[in-house]
PDB file of C-alpha atoms and ligand atoms in Angstrom:
ATOM      1  CA  UNK A   1     -21.307 -29.419  39.047  1.00 49.00           C
ATOM      2  CA  UNK A   2     -24.194 -28.649  41.455  1.00 49.00           C
ATOM      3  CA  UNK A   3     -22.759 -27.256  44.740  1.00 60.00           C
ATOM      4  CA  UNK A   4     -24.186 -28.942  47.873  1.00 68.00           C
ATOM      5  CA  UNK A   5     -24.087 -25.376  49.617  1.00 85.00           C
ATOM      6  CA  UNK A   6     -24.902 -23.117  46.674  1.00 84.00           C
ATOM      7  CA  UNK A   7     -25.456 -20.044  49.145  1.00 94.00           C
ATOM      8  CA  UNK A   8     -22.873 -20.671  51.782  1.00 97.00           C
ATOM      9  CA  UNK A   9     -20.574 -18.056  50.613  1.00 97.00           C
ATOM     10  CA  UNK A  10     -23.185 -15.435  50.349  1.00 97.00           C
ATOM     11  CA  UNK A  11     -24.276 -16.168  53.880  1.00 98.00           C
ATOM     12  CA  UNK A  12     -20.692 -16.097  55.142  1.00 98.00           C
ATOM     13  CA  UNK A  13     -19.938 -12.712  53.652  1.00 97.00           C
ATOM     14  CA  UNK A  14     -23.257 -11.381  54.964  1.00 98.00           C
ATOM     15  CA  UNK A  15     -22.351 -12.416  58.432  1.00 98.00           C
ATOM     16  CA  UNK A  16     -19.134 -10.900  58.137  1.00 98.00           C
ATOM     17  CA  UNK A  17     -20.553  -7.571  56.939  1.00 98.00           C
ATOM     18  CA  UNK A  18     -22.998  -7.443  59.735  1.00 98.00           C
ATOM     19  CA  UNK A  19     -20.362  -8.265  62.135  1.00 98.00           C
ATOM     20  CA  UNK A  20     -18.291  -5.333  60.699  1.00 98.00           C
ATOM     21  CA  UNK A  21     -21.211  -2.911  60.848  1.00 98.00           C
ATOM     22  CA  UNK A  22     -21.681  -3.882  64.520  1.00 98.00           C
ATOM     23  CA  UNK A  23     -17.968  -3.147  65.295  1.00 97.00           C
ATOM     24  CA  UNK A  24     -18.745   0.242  66.819  1.00 97.00           C
ATOM     25  CA  UNK A  25     -20.593  -1.637  69.552  1.00 97.00           C
ATOM     26  CA  UNK A  26     -18.151  -4.632  69.802  1.00 97.00           C
ATOM     27  CA  UNK A  27     -14.839  -2.975  69.391  1.00 96.00           C
ATOM     28  CA  UNK A  28     -13.712  -3.038  73.148  1.00 95.00           C
ATOM     29  CA  UNK A  29     -14.406  -6.844  73.505  1.00 97.00           C
ATOM     30  CA  UNK A  30     -11.607  -7.485  70.975  1.00 96.00           C
ATOM     31  CA  UNK A  31      -9.385  -4.629  72.105  1.00 95.00           C
ATOM     32  CA  UNK A  32      -5.667  -5.087  72.701  1.00 96.00           C
ATOM     33  CA  UNK A  33      -5.747  -2.011  74.996  1.00 95.00           C
ATOM     34  CA  UNK A  34      -8.789  -2.691  77.081  1.00 95.00           C
ATOM     35  CA  UNK A  35      -7.341  -5.946  78.314  1.00 98.00           C
ATOM     36  CA  UNK A  36      -4.176  -4.142  79.531  1.00 98.00           C
ATOM     37  CA  UNK A  37      -6.442  -1.540  81.053  1.00 96.00           C
ATOM     38  CA  UNK A  38      -8.357  -4.267  82.889  1.00 97.00           C
ATOM     39  CA  UNK A  39      -5.233  -6.150  83.981  1.00 98.00           C
ATOM     40  CA  UNK A  40      -3.534  -3.027  85.491  1.00 98.00           C
ATOM     41  CA  UNK A  41      -6.730  -2.498  87.773  1.00 97.00           C
ATOM     42  CA  UNK A  42      -7.057  -6.285  88.504  1.00 98.00           C
ATOM     43  CA  UNK A  43     -10.194  -6.372  86.340  1.00 98.00           C
ATOM     44  CA  UNK A  44     -10.918  -9.478  84.120  1.00 98.00           C
ATOM     45  CA  UNK A  45     -12.724  -7.625  81.213  1.00 97.00           C
ATOM     46  CA  UNK A  46     -14.632  -8.784  78.034  1.00 97.00           C
ATOM     47  CA  UNK A  47     -11.611  -9.004  75.865  1.00 97.00           C
ATOM     48  CA  UNK A  48      -9.989 -11.557  78.263  1.00 98.00           C
ATOM     49  CA  UNK A  49     -12.901 -13.777  78.027  1.00 98.00           C
ATOM     50  CA  UNK A  50     -13.245 -13.303  74.267  1.00 98.00           C
ATOM     51  CA  UNK A  51      -9.562 -14.058  73.739  1.00 98.00           C
ATOM     52  CA  UNK A  52      -9.963 -17.152  75.919  1.00 98.00           C
ATOM     53  CA  UNK A  53     -12.976 -18.300  73.990  1.00 98.00           C
ATOM     54  CA  UNK A  54     -11.084 -17.913  70.648  1.00 98.00           C
ATOM     55  CA  UNK A  55      -8.380 -20.209  71.964  1.00 98.00           C
ATOM     56  CA  UNK A  56     -10.879 -22.745  73.317  1.00 98.00           C
ATOM     57  CA  UNK A  57     -13.256 -22.778  70.160  1.00 98.00           C
ATOM     58  CA  UNK A  58     -10.055 -23.140  67.989  1.00 98.00           C
ATOM     59  CA  UNK A  59      -9.691 -26.445  69.502  1.00 98.00           C
ATOM     60  CA  UNK A  60     -12.940 -27.622  67.883  1.00 97.00           C
ATOM     61  CA  UNK A  61     -13.332 -25.086  64.909  1.00 97.00           C
ATOM     62  CA  UNK A  62      -9.700 -23.799  63.989  1.00 97.00           C
ATOM     63  CA  UNK A  63      -9.921 -20.322  62.809  1.00 98.00           C
ATOM     64  CA  UNK A  64     -13.535 -20.498  61.647  1.00 98.00           C
ATOM     65  CA  UNK A  65     -14.090 -17.274  63.731  1.00 98.00           C
ATOM     66  CA  UNK A  66     -11.745 -15.520  61.173  1.00 98.00           C
ATOM     67  CA  UNK A  67     -13.566 -16.947  58.259  1.00 98.00           C
ATOM     68  CA  UNK A  68     -17.148 -16.364  59.406  1.00 98.00           C
ATOM     69  CA  UNK A  69     -17.554 -13.699  62.110  1.00 98.00           C
ATOM     70  CA  UNK A  70     -14.666 -11.485  62.659  1.00 98.00           C
ATOM     71  CA  UNK A  71     -15.517  -7.718  62.149  1.00 98.00           C
ATOM     72  CA  UNK A  72     -11.913  -7.012  60.952  1.00 98.00           C
ATOM     73  CA  UNK A  73     -12.103 -10.134  58.694  1.00 98.00           C
ATOM     74  CA  UNK A  74     -15.315  -8.552  57.310  1.00 98.00           C
ATOM     75  CA  UNK A  75     -13.615  -5.364  56.561  1.00 98.00           C
ATOM     76  CA  UNK A  76     -10.827  -7.236  54.930  1.00 97.00           C
ATOM     77  CA  UNK A  77     -13.186  -8.908  52.665  1.00 96.00           C
ATOM     78  CA  UNK A  78     -15.277  -5.721  51.830  1.00 97.00           C
ATOM     79  CA  UNK A  79     -11.837  -4.102  50.926  1.00 98.00           C
ATOM     80  CA  UNK A  80     -11.348  -6.913  48.190  1.00 97.00           C
ATOM     81  CA  UNK A  81     -13.770  -5.023  46.149  1.00 97.00           C
ATOM     82  CA  UNK A  82     -11.022  -2.331  45.782  1.00 97.00           C
ATOM     83  CA  UNK A  83      -7.920  -4.561  45.985  1.00 98.00           C
ATOM     84  CA  UNK A  84      -8.142  -8.322  45.617  1.00 97.00           C
ATOM     85  CA  UNK A  85      -4.505  -8.984  44.885  1.00 97.00           C
ATOM     86  CA  UNK A  86      -3.195 -12.083  46.808  1.00 98.00           C
ATOM     87  CA  UNK A  87      -0.606 -11.476  49.345  1.00 97.00           C
ATOM     88  CA  UNK A  88       2.660 -13.206  50.041  1.00 94.00           C
ATOM     89  CA  UNK A  89       1.894 -14.620  53.293  1.00 90.00           C
ATOM     90  CA  UNK A  90       5.419 -15.772  54.039  1.00 90.00           C
ATOM     91  CA  UNK A  91       6.582 -12.139  54.105  1.00 94.00           C
ATOM     92  CA  UNK A  92       3.708 -10.977  56.428  1.00 97.00           C
ATOM     93  CA  UNK A  93       2.762 -13.857  58.607  1.00 97.00           C
ATOM     94  CA  UNK A  94       5.557 -13.631  61.170  1.00 97.00           C
ATOM     95  CA  UNK A  95       5.049  -9.874  61.863  1.00 98.00           C
ATOM     96  CA  UNK A  96       2.025 -10.548  64.179  1.00 98.00           C
ATOM     97  CA  UNK A  97       4.140 -12.682  66.454  1.00 98.00           C
ATOM     98  CA  UNK A  98       6.426  -9.732  66.979  1.00 98.00           C
ATOM     99  CA  UNK A  99       3.437  -7.819  68.100  1.00 98.00           C
ATOM    100  CA  UNK A 100       1.739 -10.754  70.065  1.00 98.00           C
ATOM    101  CA  UNK A 101       4.550 -11.798  72.200  1.00 98.00           C
ATOM    102  CA  UNK A 102       5.532  -8.340  73.717  1.00 98.00           C
ATOM    103  CA  UNK A 103       1.756  -7.595  74.071  1.00 98.00           C
ATOM    104  CA  UNK A 104       1.296 -10.655  76.165  1.00 98.00           C
ATOM    105  CA  UNK A 105       4.306  -9.745  78.208  1.00 98.00           C
ATOM    106  CA  UNK A 106       2.861  -6.306  78.863  1.00 98.00           C
ATOM    107  CA  UNK A 107      -0.628  -7.803  80.018  1.00 98.00           C
ATOM    108  CA  UNK A 108       1.148 -10.200  82.318  1.00 98.00           C
ATOM    109  CA  UNK A 109       3.449  -7.455  83.752  1.00 98.00           C
ATOM    110  CA  UNK A 110       0.246  -5.291  84.378  1.00 98.00           C
ATOM    111  CA  UNK A 111      -1.499  -8.108  85.897  1.00 98.00           C
ATOM    112  CA  UNK A 112       1.369  -8.942  88.176  1.00 98.00           C
ATOM    113  CA  UNK A 113       1.775  -5.472  89.203  1.00 98.00           C
ATOM    114  CA  UNK A 114      -1.858  -5.191  90.115  1.00 98.00           C
ATOM    115  CA  UNK A 115      -1.613  -8.426  92.295  1.00 98.00           C
ATOM    116  CA  UNK A 116      -3.750 -10.633  89.896  1.00 98.00           C
ATOM    117  CA  UNK A 117      -7.430 -10.395  88.959  1.00 98.00           C
ATOM    118  CA  UNK A 118      -9.728  -9.473  91.718  1.00 97.00           C
ATOM    119  CA  UNK A 119     -12.949  -8.690  90.011  1.00 97.00           C
ATOM    120  CA  UNK A 120     -14.842  -9.248  86.850  1.00 98.00           C
ATOM    121  CA  UNK A 121     -16.362  -6.526  84.658  1.00 97.00           C
ATOM    122  CA  UNK A 122     -17.102  -7.687  81.266  1.00 97.00           C
ATOM    123  CA  UNK A 123     -18.187  -4.153  80.119  1.00 95.00           C
ATOM    124  CA  UNK A 124     -15.074  -2.321  81.165  1.00 94.00           C
ATOM    125  CA  UNK A 125     -14.436   0.719  79.132  1.00 91.00           C
ATOM    126  CA  UNK A 126     -17.844   0.716  77.478  1.00 92.00           C
ATOM    127  CA  UNK A 127     -20.931   2.684  78.121  1.00 91.00           C
ATOM    128  CA  UNK A 128     -23.860   0.294  78.806  1.00 91.00           C
ATOM    129  CA  UNK A 129     -21.820  -2.328  76.772  1.00 94.00           C
ATOM    130  CA  UNK A 130     -21.407  -0.078  73.774  1.00 94.00           C
ATOM    131  CA  UNK A 131     -17.798   0.567  72.850  1.00 94.00           C
ATOM    132  CA  UNK A 132     -18.212   3.712  70.726  1.00 92.00           C
ATOM    133  CA  UNK A 133     -19.831   5.818  73.536  1.00 86.00           C
ATOM    134  CA  UNK A 134     -18.594   8.444  75.780  1.00 73.00           C
ATOM    135  CA  UNK A 135     -19.201   9.455  79.397  1.00 71.00           C
ATOM    136  CA  UNK A 136     -18.166  12.102  81.818  1.00 66.00           C
ATOM    137  CA  UNK A 137     -14.714  10.422  82.245  1.00 75.00           C
ATOM    138  CA  UNK A 138     -14.070   9.554  78.548  1.00 76.00           C
ATOM    139  CA  UNK A 139     -15.283  11.848  75.853  1.00 84.00           C
ATOM    140  CA  UNK A 140     -16.804   9.971  72.886  1.00 89.00           C
ATOM    141  CA  UNK A 141     -14.283  11.574  70.491  1.00 91.00           C
ATOM    142  CA  UNK A 142     -11.516   9.224  72.002  1.00 89.00           C
ATOM    143  CA  UNK A 143     -13.544   6.189  71.145  1.00 90.00           C
ATOM    144  CA  UNK A 144     -14.017   7.536  67.688  1.00 94.00           C
ATOM    145  CA  UNK A 145     -10.364   8.183  67.336  1.00 94.00           C
ATOM    146  CA  UNK A 146      -9.479   4.605  68.257  1.00 93.00           C
ATOM    147  CA  UNK A 147     -12.148   3.130  65.953  1.00 96.00           C
ATOM    148  CA  UNK A 148     -10.999   5.039  62.862  1.00 97.00           C
ATOM    149  CA  UNK A 149      -7.282   4.147  63.689  1.00 97.00           C
ATOM    150  CA  UNK A 150      -8.149   0.412  63.752  1.00 97.00           C
ATOM    151  CA  UNK A 151     -10.442   0.569  60.774  1.00 98.00           C
ATOM    152  CA  UNK A 152      -7.989   2.608  58.952  1.00 98.00           C
ATOM    153  CA  UNK A 153      -5.127   0.501  59.571  1.00 98.00           C
ATOM    154  CA  UNK A 154      -6.776  -2.761  58.557  1.00 98.00           C
ATOM    155  CA  UNK A 155      -8.272  -0.923  55.380  1.00 98.00           C
ATOM    156  CA  UNK A 156      -4.879   0.685  54.472  1.00 98.00           C
ATOM    157  CA  UNK A 157      -3.085  -2.626  54.636  1.00 98.00           C
ATOM    158  CA  UNK A 158      -5.762  -4.351  52.493  1.00 98.00           C
ATOM    159  CA  UNK A 159      -5.906  -1.597  49.984  1.00 98.00           C
ATOM    160  CA  UNK A 160      -1.975  -1.292  49.778  1.00 98.00           C
ATOM    161  CA  UNK A 161      -0.901  -4.957  50.109  1.00 97.00           C
ATOM    162  CA  UNK A 162      -3.798  -7.029  49.135  1.00 97.00           C
ATOM    163  CA  UNK A 163      -6.260  -9.568  50.462  1.00 97.00           C
ATOM    164  CA  UNK A 164      -6.769  -9.617  54.209  1.00 98.00           C
ATOM    165  CA  UNK A 165      -3.279  -8.187  54.759  1.00 98.00           C
ATOM    166  CA  UNK A 166      -4.089  -7.183  58.218  1.00 98.00           C
ATOM    167  CA  UNK A 167      -5.142 -10.668  59.214  1.00 98.00           C
ATOM    168  CA  UNK A 168      -1.637 -11.901  58.103  1.00 98.00           C
ATOM    169  CA  UNK A 169       0.574  -9.069  59.483  1.00 97.00           C
ATOM    170  CA  UNK A 170      -0.979  -7.383  62.480  1.00 97.00           C
ATOM    171  CA  UNK A 171      -3.723  -9.387  64.129  1.00 98.00           C
ATOM    172  CA  UNK A 172      -3.259  -9.836  67.675  1.00 98.00           C
ATOM    173  CA  UNK A 173      -6.106 -12.426  68.036  1.00 98.00           C
ATOM    174  CA  UNK A 174      -5.100 -14.990  65.358  1.00 98.00           C
ATOM    175  CA  UNK A 175      -2.045 -16.362  67.513  1.00 98.00           C
ATOM    176  CA  UNK A 176      -4.585 -17.513  70.234  1.00 98.00           C
ATOM    177  CA  UNK A 177      -6.228 -19.634  67.555  1.00 98.00           C
ATOM    178  CA  UNK A 178      -3.148 -20.777  65.745  1.00 98.00           C
ATOM    179  CA  UNK A 179      -1.730 -21.996  69.174  1.00 98.00           C
ATOM    180  CA  UNK A 180      -5.131 -23.762  69.829  1.00 98.00           C
ATOM    181  CA  UNK A 181      -5.159 -25.583  66.489  1.00 96.00           C
ATOM    182  CA  UNK A 182      -1.404 -26.628  67.129  1.00 96.00           C
ATOM    183  CA  UNK A 183      -2.217 -28.054  70.475  1.00 97.00           C
ATOM    184  CA  UNK A 184      -5.334 -29.920  68.883  1.00 96.00           C
ATOM    185  CA  UNK A 185      -3.029 -31.242  66.218  1.00 95.00           C
ATOM    186  CA  UNK A 186      -0.443 -32.453  68.736  1.00 95.00           C
ATOM    187  CA  UNK A 187      -3.286 -34.159  70.700  1.00 96.00           C
ATOM    188  CA  UNK A 188      -4.848 -35.306  67.458  1.00 95.00           C
ATOM    189  CA  UNK A 189      -8.202 -34.093  68.683  1.00 96.00           C
ATOM    190  CA  UNK A 190     -11.200 -34.432  66.285  1.00 96.00           C
ATOM    191  CA  UNK A 191     -12.074 -30.929  64.891  1.00 97.00           C
ATOM    192  CA  UNK A 192     -13.370 -29.025  61.865  1.00 97.00           C
ATOM    193  CA  UNK A 193     -10.703 -29.600  59.030  1.00 97.00           C
ATOM    194  CA  UNK A 194     -10.380 -29.335  55.359  1.00 97.00           C
ATOM    195  CA  UNK A 195     -10.049 -32.766  53.652  1.00 96.00           C
ATOM    196  CA  UNK A 196      -8.957 -33.218  49.908  1.00 97.00           C
ATOM    197  CA  UNK A 197      -9.108 -36.069  47.439  1.00 97.00           C
ATOM    198  CA  UNK A 198      -6.096 -35.255  45.126  1.00 97.00           C
ATOM    199  CA  UNK A 199      -7.062 -37.838  42.636  1.00 97.00           C
ATOM    200  CA  UNK A 200     -10.226 -35.763  41.892  1.00 98.00           C
ATOM    201  CA  UNK A 201      -8.143 -32.533  41.252  1.00 98.00           C
ATOM    202  CA  UNK A 202      -7.921 -31.291  37.741  1.00 98.00           C
ATOM    203  CA  UNK A 203      -5.236 -28.555  38.707  1.00 98.00           C
ATOM    204  CA  UNK A 204      -7.498 -25.702  37.587  1.00 98.00           C
ATOM    205  CA  UNK A 205      -6.169 -23.704  40.473  1.00 98.00           C
ATOM    206  CA  UNK A 206      -9.600 -22.001  41.123  1.00 98.00           C
ATOM    207  CA  UNK A 207      -9.129 -22.757  44.864  1.00 98.00           C
ATOM    208  CA  UNK A 208      -5.748 -20.929  44.933  1.00 98.00           C
ATOM    209  CA  UNK A 209      -6.901 -17.961  42.947  1.00 97.00           C
ATOM    210  CA  UNK A 210      -9.932 -17.422  45.183  1.00 97.00           C
ATOM    211  CA  UNK A 211      -8.573 -18.109  48.579  1.00 98.00           C
ATOM    212  CA  UNK A 212      -9.193 -15.136  50.876  1.00 98.00           C
ATOM    213  CA  UNK A 213      -5.972 -15.883  52.781  1.00 98.00           C
ATOM    214  CA  UNK A 214      -3.922 -16.273  49.493  1.00 98.00           C
ATOM    215  CA  UNK A 215      -3.039 -19.981  50.309  1.00 98.00           C
ATOM    216  CA  UNK A 216      -1.760 -22.091  47.447  1.00 98.00           C
ATOM    217  CA  UNK A 217      -4.671 -24.531  48.100  1.00 98.00           C
ATOM    218  CA  UNK A 218      -3.900 -26.385  44.770  1.00 98.00           C
ATOM    219  CA  UNK A 219      -0.494 -27.322  46.126  1.00 98.00           C
ATOM    220  CA  UNK A 220      -1.951 -28.350  49.598  1.00 98.00           C
ATOM    221  CA  UNK A 221      -4.428 -30.583  47.735  1.00 98.00           C
ATOM    222  CA  UNK A 222      -1.753 -32.187  45.580  1.00 97.00           C
ATOM    223  CA  UNK A 223       0.439 -32.789  48.777  1.00 96.00           C
ATOM    224  CA  UNK A 224      -2.611 -34.074  50.657  1.00 94.00           C
ATOM    225  CA  UNK A 225      -1.889 -31.727  53.579  1.00 95.00           C
ATOM    226  CA  UNK A 226      -4.756 -29.334  54.158  1.00 96.00           C
ATOM    227  CA  UNK A 227      -3.661 -28.087  57.670  1.00 95.00           C
ATOM    228  CA  UNK A 228      -2.191 -24.415  57.429  1.00 96.00           C
ATOM    229  CA  UNK A 229      -1.903 -21.981  60.270  1.00 96.00           C
ATOM    230  CA  UNK A 230      -3.522 -19.283  58.047  1.00 98.00           C
ATOM    231  CA  UNK A 231      -6.465 -21.302  56.757  1.00 98.00           C
ATOM    232  CA  UNK A 232      -9.631 -19.818  58.199  1.00 98.00           C
ATOM    233  CA  UNK A 233     -12.045 -22.548  57.193  1.00 98.00           C
ATOM    234  CA  UNK A 234     -14.151 -20.207  55.157  1.00 98.00           C
ATOM    235  CA  UNK A 235     -14.928 -23.191  52.676  1.00 98.00           C
ATOM    236  CA  UNK A 236     -14.398 -20.815  49.595  1.00 98.00           C
ATOM    237  CA  UNK A 237     -12.241 -23.404  48.141  1.00 98.00           C
ATOM    238  CA  UNK A 238     -14.788 -26.275  48.984  1.00 98.00           C
ATOM    239  CA  UNK A 239     -17.676 -24.256  47.419  1.00 97.00           C
ATOM    240  CA  UNK A 240     -15.686 -23.198  44.250  1.00 97.00           C
ATOM    241  CA  UNK A 241     -13.890 -26.635  43.458  1.00 97.00           C
ATOM    242  CA  UNK A 242     -15.661 -27.761  40.167  1.00 97.00           C
ATOM    243  CA  UNK A 243     -14.546 -31.345  40.936  1.00 97.00           C
ATOM    244  CA  UNK A 244     -15.658 -31.515  44.573  1.00 97.00           C
ATOM    245  CA  UNK A 245     -12.199 -32.356  45.531  1.00 98.00           C
ATOM    246  CA  UNK A 246     -12.100 -30.492  48.894  1.00 98.00           C
ATOM    247  CA  UNK A 247     -14.488 -31.069  51.814  1.00 96.00           C
ATOM    248  CA  UNK A 248     -15.079 -29.624  55.233  1.00 96.00           C
ATOM    249  CA  UNK A 249     -15.194 -32.489  57.642  1.00 95.00           C
ATOM    250  CA  UNK A 250     -15.146 -32.952  61.393  1.00 95.00           C
ATOM    251  CA  UNK A 251     -12.469 -35.343  62.276  1.00 91.00           C
ATOM    252  CA  UNK A 252      -8.991 -36.087  63.677  1.00 86.00           C
ATOM    253  CA  UNK A 253      -7.205 -36.211  60.255  1.00 74.00           C
ATOM    254  CA  UNK A 254      -4.307 -34.204  59.131  1.00 54.00           C
TER     255      UNK A 254
HETATM  256  S1  LIG B   1      -6.906 -12.812  61.583  1.00 60.85           S
HETATM  257 FE1  LIG B   1      -7.435 -11.384  63.125  1.00 60.85          FE
HETATM  258  S2  LIG B   1      -8.470  -9.738  62.107  1.00 60.85           S
HETATM  259 FE2  LIG B   1      -8.409 -11.408  60.624  1.00 60.85          FE
HETATM  260  S3  LIG B   1     -10.210 -12.383  60.823  1.00 60.85           S
HETATM  261 FE3  LIG B   1      -8.948 -13.462  62.243  1.00 60.85          FE
HETATM  262  S4  LIG B   1      -9.168 -12.576  64.191  1.00 60.85           S
HETATM  263 FE4  LIG B   1     -10.120 -11.210  62.621  1.00 60.85          FE
HETATM  264  S1  LIG B   2     -10.434 -25.945  42.483  1.00 60.85           S
HETATM  265 FE1  LIG B   2     -10.542 -28.311  42.798  1.00 60.85          FE
HETATM  266  S2  LIG B   2      -9.963 -29.149  40.817  1.00 60.85           S
HETATM  267 FE2  LIG B   2      -9.286 -26.974  40.855  1.00 60.85          FE
HETATM  268  S3  LIG B   2      -7.171 -27.119  41.518  1.00 60.85           S
HETATM  269 FE3  LIG B   2      -8.526 -26.642  43.359  1.00 60.85          FE
HETATM  270  S4  LIG B   2      -8.816 -28.649  44.234  1.00 60.85           S
HETATM  271 FE4  LIG B   2      -8.192 -29.007  42.005  1.00 60.85          FE
HETATM  272  S1  LIG B   3      -7.802 -22.930  52.088  1.00 60.85           S
HETATM  273 FE1  LIG B   3      -9.934 -22.889  51.693  1.00 60.85          FE
HETATM  274  S2  LIG B   3     -10.982 -22.835  53.666  1.00 60.85           S
HETATM  275 FE2  LIG B   3      -8.813 -22.291  54.071  1.00 60.85          FE
HETATM  276  S3  LIG B   3      -8.755 -20.079  53.796  1.00 60.85           S
HETATM  277 FE3  LIG B   3      -8.311 -20.736  51.726  1.00 60.85          FE
HETATM  278  S4  LIG B   3     -10.320 -21.053  50.754  1.00 60.85           S
HETATM  279 FE4  LIG B   3     -10.740 -20.705  53.043  1.00 60.85          FE
END
């Protein structure tokens, strides 16, 4: 069949690669540490706003950020060149909550100890807005160490466990989006979603074998339930289905 969006996946992967290459600039705006540093000084920093934005955009776009723009997601997809094994999400997905819940607790504790936010500094712990930089107070070597630790951790998980394993197991950002889409589902707000026509499906399982989040997309199509916490709305299944059985739609469906 002729795909409606023949180059969409190349564009998506291109954006992810560019975002990963820009990670030395952007790292501190996604940082689980800088938000604590800011809270302990009563400073609302860039990560606070980015995490808030991820939650808000997830009300409309689910986890499209993960599928289309996240630097660590880009690294995860680059690593697929070396290890494209699907991962067992059920074994990994819960681990991130063990990280996220205490981390939120630490941020709140730091914030309460500081007496709340008193000022805004979106470029906190950067030099001129650039994360991988040093100044008189913070030698650049520390920024490099953190950068390579983060990249090394995500890369090691992908290379050892498989496709986007870090996204499943350790990501501190995805819970904001998962909670956002749960709220959206409860409220039945319209948003970007997958929609499937099971009667068109030939059970070829192309969608399942190519899903970057290792979801059993074929089973989701057969059940007619396309909502899944770990779906990143990358549209790989949409663009790869030879029967056109899966669509991306903006609506209030399941
Ligand atoms: S799960 Fe986390 S690391 Fe992976 S793409 Fe989403 S935000 Fe990025
Ligand atoms: S790729 Fe399309 S036809 Fe094949 S299993 Fe998935 S939904 Fe069904
Ligand atoms: S189910 Fe489809 S849109 Fe969702 S992550 Fe898998 S391939 Fe991407």
